[in-house]
Structures are given as C-alpha cells and as structure tokens.
C-alpha cells in the first residue's frame, strides 16, 4: 500500500486497541489514545525505510536518505544470508527484513528501552520522529515538496513538546499500563510494534505479498510472501486502496475512537 493508507490503517488500529482496552475495563487516558494513534500512524510508514522512493526516505532530508541506503543493504544482506532454495534471487532489500515480525518487535522494544532509560529527551525524540512521519502520511498533500519540510519539522517538534508535557501530568498516561516506578513511557513501544505489523499486513494484501513470518520457513522458502489468494490482492495505489480501504480505515478509526472514549 501507499503511505497515506498505511498511516490511516495505523491510526485506526491503535484507536481499535483503545476501544478494546476500554471494553476490557482498562481505558486509555485520552492523551495516550491521541499520542498512540499518531505514533502508530507514523510507525506504519517506517518499514519502507528500505525503499529510497518511500515517504520515510525523504522525511528527514539527507539523514533519512542515508539511513535508507544502509537499511536497504542490511536487509539485502539478511535476505542473501538466510534465503532457502525456493527463495528467488533479488537485487535489493525492499520488503524483506523490515517487513517482518522480528523487525517490528525489535524496533518497538528498542523504543521502549530508550524511553525508560533515556529520560525526557529520548521520549521527545521518539515523539518527534513519529510526529513527522504521521504528518507526512496523514497530511501528505500538504506535506509534499521540500519547501514544506521545515514547517513539518517545526509542527512535529512543537507537537512532541506539548504532548509530552500533557502526558507528564498526573493521570494523563505517562505510566499507562506499566505503573511501577521507572516504567514511565514503557508503553511507547506498543504503537510502534503495532504500526509496523499493520504496515506488513497491508502490504500482504497487495500483489507481491509480504514475508511477515520470517525466519519461519514455509516449504522451500524462508521469505515466503504471505497474502490472501491472488484473486483477492490489489496493486498498491489502485482504486481499491484509495476508494475502498482508506474510507474504511477512516470509519473504523472514528468508531474505535468513540468507543475508546465511551461515547458509544
């Protein structure tokens, strides 16, 4: 799928989690619901860091473009090192390592570790990165072009600073779910893991499929492209994605938000 659909699906997924936790008797404070949805929307773009044409590769200028090249080479190296006889030869790393459950868990765990050990600046950094990606994904028409980059970064930095301040207030959710001393913001890794997995599931619906289950071998392949029957798949950017899935994600997100806040 394309960036806007990935971001919308990520936000909708976290709002759905909010609805589920409310139904289970563990409601999210509204700042956690909001921040988690934005982080998940941003994290749903992150697996495409292995593709130089993806939204994330240009989101942070030369830094993200350079990182994209590194991740592409790392992913390609992992593919070559672990492929089985049935896995085809390929020339790049797109839709390999960063499109697996292993990557999602590692990135989420790393973010949680950074949040609880790095203090406020680490939290602000995590929020800033994902705010930039969320803006790029959800407001993609307004955020296109190099002239908009500085405005996007300023908006993301301001939003990160304000939201972190709100979360720090008692009862607003810095210690949501993990309540022991020193575990503030440990939950930040959860929307990051979810966003990456939602991205992978979205890509699995497309023609190429997605090797989500790596390194678990399936038949003669370790990088088996998981997906529905081919007749049910679509091309990224097709009318199904734009006219059907994106409206569904918006509706699901709205319902999830209302349920999470006990409006329905």
CSV table of C-alpha atoms in Angstrom, one decimal:
chain,number,residue,atom,x,y,z
A,1,UNK,CA,0.0,0.0,0.0
A,2,UNK,CA,1.0,3.6,-0.3
A,3,UNK,CA,1.9,5.9,2.6
A,4,UNK,CA,-1.5,7.6,3.3
A,5,UNK,CA,-3.3,4.3,3.5
A,6,UNK,CA,-0.5,2.9,5.8
A,7,UNK,CA,-0.8,5.8,8.1
A,8,UNK,CA,-4.6,5.7,8.2
A,9,UNK,CA,-4.6,2.0,9.0
A,10,UNK,CA,-2.0,2.5,11.8
A,11,UNK,CA,-4.1,5.2,13.4
A,12,UNK,CA,-7.3,3.1,13.1
A,13,UNK,CA,-5.5,0.1,14.6
A,14,UNK,CA,-4.4,2.0,17.7
A,15,UNK,CA,-7.9,3.5,18.1
A,16,UNK,CA,-9.3,0.0,17.9
A,17,UNK,CA,-6.9,-1.1,20.6
A,18,UNK,CA,-8.2,1.8,22.7
A,19,UNK,CA,-11.7,0.6,22.2
A,20,UNK,CA,-10.7,-3.0,23.2
A,21,UNK,CA,-9.0,-1.8,26.4
A,22,UNK,CA,-12.0,0.3,27.4
A,23,UNK,CA,-14.3,-2.7,26.9
A,24,UNK,CA,-11.9,-4.8,29.0
A,25,UNK,CA,-12.0,-2.3,31.8
A,26,UNK,CA,-8.6,-0.7,31.3
A,27,UNK,CA,-9.4,2.6,29.4
A,28,UNK,CA,-6.7,4.7,27.9
A,29,UNK,CA,-6.4,8.3,29.1
A,30,UNK,CA,-7.3,10.5,26.1
A,31,UNK,CA,-3.6,11.7,25.7
A,32,UNK,CA,-2.5,8.0,25.4
A,33,UNK,CA,-5.2,7.4,22.8
A,34,UNK,CA,-4.2,10.5,20.8
A,35,UNK,CA,-0.4,10.1,21.1
A,36,UNK,CA,-0.6,6.4,20.5
A,37,UNK,CA,-2.7,6.9,17.3
A,38,UNK,CA,-0.2,9.4,16.0
A,39,UNK,CA,2.8,7.2,16.8
A,40,UNK,CA,1.1,4.2,15.2
A,41,UNK,CA,0.3,6.3,12.1
A,42,UNK,CA,4.0,7.3,11.9
A,43,UNK,CA,5.3,3.8,12.7
A,44,UNK,CA,3.1,2.4,9.9
A,45,UNK,CA,5.4,4.1,7.4
A,46,UNK,CA,8.7,3.0,9.0
A,47,UNK,CA,9.1,-0.4,7.4
A,48,UNK,CA,9.5,1.3,4.0
A,49,UNK,CA,12.9,2.7,5.2
A,50,UNK,CA,14.3,0.0,2.9
A,51,UNK,CA,13.0,1.9,-0.2
A,52,UNK,CA,14.5,5.1,-1.5
A,53,UNK,CA,11.2,6.3,-3.0
A,54,UNK,CA,9.1,5.8,0.1
A,55,UNK,CA,7.7,8.7,2.1
A,56,UNK,CA,10.0,8.0,5.1
A,57,UNK,CA,13.2,8.1,3.0
A,58,UNK,CA,12.7,11.8,2.4
A,59,UNK,CA,11.1,12.8,5.7
A,60,UNK,CA,14.3,13.9,7.4
A,61,UNK,CA,16.4,15.0,4.4
A,62,UNK,CA,19.9,13.6,3.9
A,63,UNK,CA,19.7,11.8,7.3
A,64,UNK,CA,16.8,9.6,6.3
A,65,UNK,CA,18.1,9.1,2.7
A,66,UNK,CA,21.4,7.9,4.1
A,67,UNK,CA,19.7,5.7,6.6
A,68,UNK,CA,17.6,4.3,3.8
A,69,UNK,CA,20.6,3.2,1.9
A,70,UNK,CA,22.1,1.5,5.0
A,71,UNK,CA,18.8,-0.3,5.8
A,72,UNK,CA,18.4,-1.5,2.2
A,73,UNK,CA,21.9,-3.0,2.2
A,74,UNK,CA,21.3,-4.6,5.7
A,75,UNK,CA,18.0,-6.0,4.5
A,76,UNK,CA,19.5,-7.4,1.3
A,77,UNK,CA,22.4,-8.9,3.3
A,78,UNK,CA,19.9,-10.6,5.6
A,79,UNK,CA,18.0,-11.9,2.7
A,80,UNK,CA,21.1,-13.4,1.0
A,81,UNK,CA,22.3,-14.9,4.2
A,82,UNK,CA,19.1,-16.7,5.2
A,83,UNK,CA,17.4,-17.5,1.9
A,84,UNK,CA,16.5,-21.1,1.1
A,85,UNK,CA,16.4,-22.9,-2.3
A,86,UNK,CA,12.9,-21.7,-3.1
A,87,UNK,CA,13.5,-18.0,-2.4
A,88,UNK,CA,14.2,-16.2,-5.7
A,89,UNK,CA,17.4,-14.1,-6.3
A,90,UNK,CA,16.9,-10.4,-6.0
A,91,UNK,CA,19.0,-7.2,-6.3
A,92,UNK,CA,17.6,-5.1,-3.3
A,93,UNK,CA,16.3,-5.4,0.2
A,94,UNK,CA,12.8,-3.9,-0.2
A,95,UNK,CA,10.1,-5.9,1.5
A,96,UNK,CA,12.5,-8.2,3.3
A,97,UNK,CA,13.9,-7.6,6.8
A,98,UNK,CA,12.0,-4.5,7.8
A,99,UNK,CA,8.7,-6.2,6.7
A,100,UNK,CA,8.9,-9.0,9.3
A,101,UNK,CA,7.5,-9.5,12.8
A,102,UNK,CA,11.1,-9.7,14.1
A,103,UNK,CA,11.9,-6.2,12.9
A,104,UNK,CA,8.6,-4.9,14.4
A,105,UNK,CA,9.3,-6.4,17.8
A,106,UNK,CA,13.0,-5.2,17.8
A,107,UNK,CA,12.1,-1.7,16.9
A,108,UNK,CA,9.3,-1.5,19.5
A,109,UNK,CA,11.5,-3.0,22.2
A,110,UNK,CA,14.3,-0.6,21.3
A,111,UNK,CA,11.9,2.4,21.6
A,112,UNK,CA,10.6,1.2,25.0
A,113,UNK,CA,14.2,0.7,26.3
A,114,UNK,CA,15.2,4.2,25.1
A,115,UNK,CA,12.1,5.8,26.7
A,116,UNK,CA,12.7,4.3,30.1
A,117,UNK,CA,16.5,4.8,30.1
A,118,UNK,CA,17.0,8.0,28.1
A,119,UNK,CA,14.6,10.2,30.0
A,120,UNK,CA,12.6,13.1,28.7
A,121,UNK,CA,14.9,13.8,25.7
A,122,UNK,CA,14.6,10.3,24.5
A,123,UNK,CA,10.8,10.5,24.8
A,124,UNK,CA,10.8,13.8,22.9
A,125,UNK,CA,13.0,12.2,20.2
A,126,UNK,CA,10.6,9.3,19.7
A,127,UNK,CA,7.6,11.5,19.6
A,128,UNK,CA,9.3,13.9,17.2
A,129,UNK,CA,10.3,11.2,14.7
A,130,UNK,CA,6.8,9.7,14.7
A,131,UNK,CA,5.0,13.0,14.6
A,132,UNK,CA,7.0,13.9,11.4
A,133,UNK,CA,6.0,10.6,9.9
A,134,UNK,CA,2.4,10.9,10.9
A,135,UNK,CA,2.1,14.4,9.4
A,136,UNK,CA,3.8,13.2,6.2
A,137,UNK,CA,1.4,10.2,6.0
A,138,UNK,CA,-1.9,11.7,7.1
A,139,UNK,CA,-1.4,15.2,5.6
A,140,UNK,CA,0.5,14.0,2.6
A,141,UNK,CA,-0.9,16.5,0.1
A,142,UNK,CA,0.0,19.5,2.4
A,143,UNK,CA,3.4,18.0,3.3
A,144,UNK,CA,4.7,17.3,-0.2
A,145,UNK,CA,7.7,19.2,-1.5
A,146,UNK,CA,11.0,20.3,0.0
A,147,UNK,CA,9.5,23.7,0.9
A,148,UNK,CA,7.2,22.1,3.4
A,149,UNK,CA,9.9,20.1,5.2
A,150,UNK,CA,10.8,22.8,7.7
A,151,UNK,CA,7.2,23.5,8.5
A,152,UNK,CA,6.6,19.8,9.1
A,153,UNK,CA,9.6,19.5,11.4
A,154,UNK,CA,8.5,22.6,13.4
A,155,UNK,CA,5.0,21.3,13.7
A,156,UNK,CA,6.2,17.9,14.8
A,157,UNK,CA,8.7,19.4,17.4
A,158,UNK,CA,6.0,21.7,18.8
A,159,UNK,CA,3.5,18.8,19.0
A,160,UNK,CA,6.0,16.5,20.6
A,161,UNK,CA,6.9,19.1,23.3
A,162,UNK,CA,3.2,19.9,24.1
A,163,UNK,CA,2.1,16.2,24.1
A,164,UNK,CA,4.9,15.1,26.3
A,165,UNK,CA,4.0,17.9,28.8
A,166,UNK,CA,0.4,16.7,28.8
A,167,UNK,CA,1.3,13.1,29.3
A,168,UNK,CA,3.5,14.0,32.2
A,169,UNK,CA,0.6,15.4,34.2
A,170,UNK,CA,-0.8,13.1,36.8
A,171,UNK,CA,-3.4,10.7,35.4
A,172,UNK,CA,-2.7,11.6,31.8
A,173,UNK,CA,-0.9,8.4,30.9
A,174,UNK,CA,2.9,8.6,31.1
A,175,UNK,CA,2.6,5.5,33.3
A,176,UNK,CA,-0.3,3.9,31.4
A,177,UNK,CA,-0.4,0.1,31.6
A,178,UNK,CA,3.1,-0.1,33.2
A,179,UNK,CA,2.7,1.5,36.7
A,180,UNK,CA,5.8,0.6,38.6
A,181,UNK,CA,8.3,3.4,39.3
A,182,UNK,CA,10.8,3.9,36.4
A,183,UNK,CA,8.4,2.4,33.8
A,184,UNK,CA,7.0,5.7,32.6
A,185,UNK,CA,6.6,5.7,28.8
A,186,UNK,CA,7.4,2.0,28.6
A,187,UNK,CA,4.2,1.7,26.6
A,188,UNK,CA,5.6,3.8,23.7
A,189,UNK,CA,6.9,0.7,22.1
A,190,UNK,CA,3.4,-0.8,21.7
A,191,UNK,CA,2.1,1.5,19.0
A,192,UNK,CA,5.4,1.2,17.2
A,193,UNK,CA,5.2,-2.6,17.0
A,194,UNK,CA,1.5,-2.3,16.0
A,195,UNK,CA,2.2,0.2,13.3
A,196,UNK,CA,4.9,-1.9,11.8
A,197,UNK,CA,2.7,-5.0,11.8
A,198,UNK,CA,-0.2,-3.2,10.3
A,199,UNK,CA,2.1,-2.0,7.5
A,200,UNK,CA,3.1,-5.6,6.9
A,201,UNK,CA,-0.5,-6.8,6.8
A,202,UNK,CA,-1.4,-4.0,4.4
A,203,UNK,CA,1.5,-5.0,2.1
A,204,UNK,CA,0.4,-8.6,2.3
A,205,UNK,CA,-2.9,-7.6,0.7
A,206,UNK,CA,-1.0,-6.4,-2.4
A,207,UNK,CA,0.2,-8.4,-5.4
A,208,UNK,CA,3.7,-9.0,-4.1
A,209,UNK,CA,2.6,-10.2,-0.6
A,210,UNK,CA,4.9,-9.7,2.5
A,211,UNK,CA,7.3,-12.1,4.3
A,212,UNK,CA,5.9,-11.3,7.7
A,213,UNK,CA,6.7,-14.7,9.2
A,214,UNK,CA,10.5,-14.7,8.5
A,215,UNK,CA,12.6,-16.5,9.7
A,216,UNK,CA,10.0,-19.3,10.0
A,217,UNK,CA,10.4,-21.5,6.9
A,218,UNK,CA,7.4,-22.4,4.8
A,219,UNK,CA,8.1,-25.2,2.4
A,220,UNK,CA,11.3,-24.4,0.4
A,221,UNK,CA,11.2,-20.7,1.3
A,222,UNK,CA,12.2,-18.7,4.3
A,223,UNK,CA,11.0,-15.4,2.8
A,224,UNK,CA,7.5,-16.6,1.9
A,225,UNK,CA,5.3,-13.7,0.8
A,226,UNK,CA,2.2,-14.1,3.0
A,227,UNK,CA,-1.1,-12.9,1.5
A,228,UNK,CA,-4.6,-13.9,0.6
A,229,UNK,CA,-5.4,-15.8,-2.6
A,230,UNK,CA,-4.1,-13.8,-5.6
A,231,UNK,CA,-7.6,-13.0,-6.9
A,232,UNK,CA,-8.1,-11.0,-3.7
A,233,UNK,CA,-5.0,-9.0,-4.0
A,234,UNK,CA,-4.6,-5.5,-5.5
A,235,UNK,CA,-1.8,-3.2,-6.7
A,236,UNK,CA,-0.5,-0.5,-4.4
A,237,UNK,CA,-2.2,2.8,-5.2
A,238,UNK,CA,-5.1,1.2,-7.0
A,239,UNK,CA,-8.7,2.3,-6.7
A,240,UNK,CA,-9.4,-0.4,-4.2
A,241,UNK,CA,-6.9,1.2,-1.8
A,242,UNK,CA,-8.0,4.8,-2.5
A,243,UNK,CA,-11.7,4.4,-2.8
A,244,UNK,CA,-12.5,1.4,-0.5
A,245,UNK,CA,-9.8,0.8,2.1
A,246,UNK,CA,-9.0,4.4,3.0
A,247,UNK,CA,-12.6,5.3,3.7
A,248,UNK,CA,-13.0,2.0,5.7
A,249,UNK,CA,-9.9,2.9,7.8
A,250,UNK,CA,-11.3,6.4,8.5
A,251,UNK,CA,-14.7,4.9,9.5
A,252,UNK,CA,-13.1,2.2,11.7
A,253,UNK,CA,-10.9,4.8,13.3
A,254,UNK,CA,-13.8,7.1,14.1
A,255,UNK,CA,-15.8,4.2,15.6
A,256,UNK,CA,-12.8,3.0,17.6
A,257,UNK,CA,-12.2,6.5,19.0
A,258,UNK,CA,-15.8,6.9,20.0
A,259,UNK,CA,-15.8,3.5,21.7
A,260,UNK,CA,-12.5,4.2,23.4
A,261,UNK,CA,-13.8,7.4,24.9
A,262,UNK,CA,-17.1,5.8,25.9
A,263,UNK,CA,-19.2,7.8,23.5
A,264,UNK,CA,-20.8,4.7,22.1
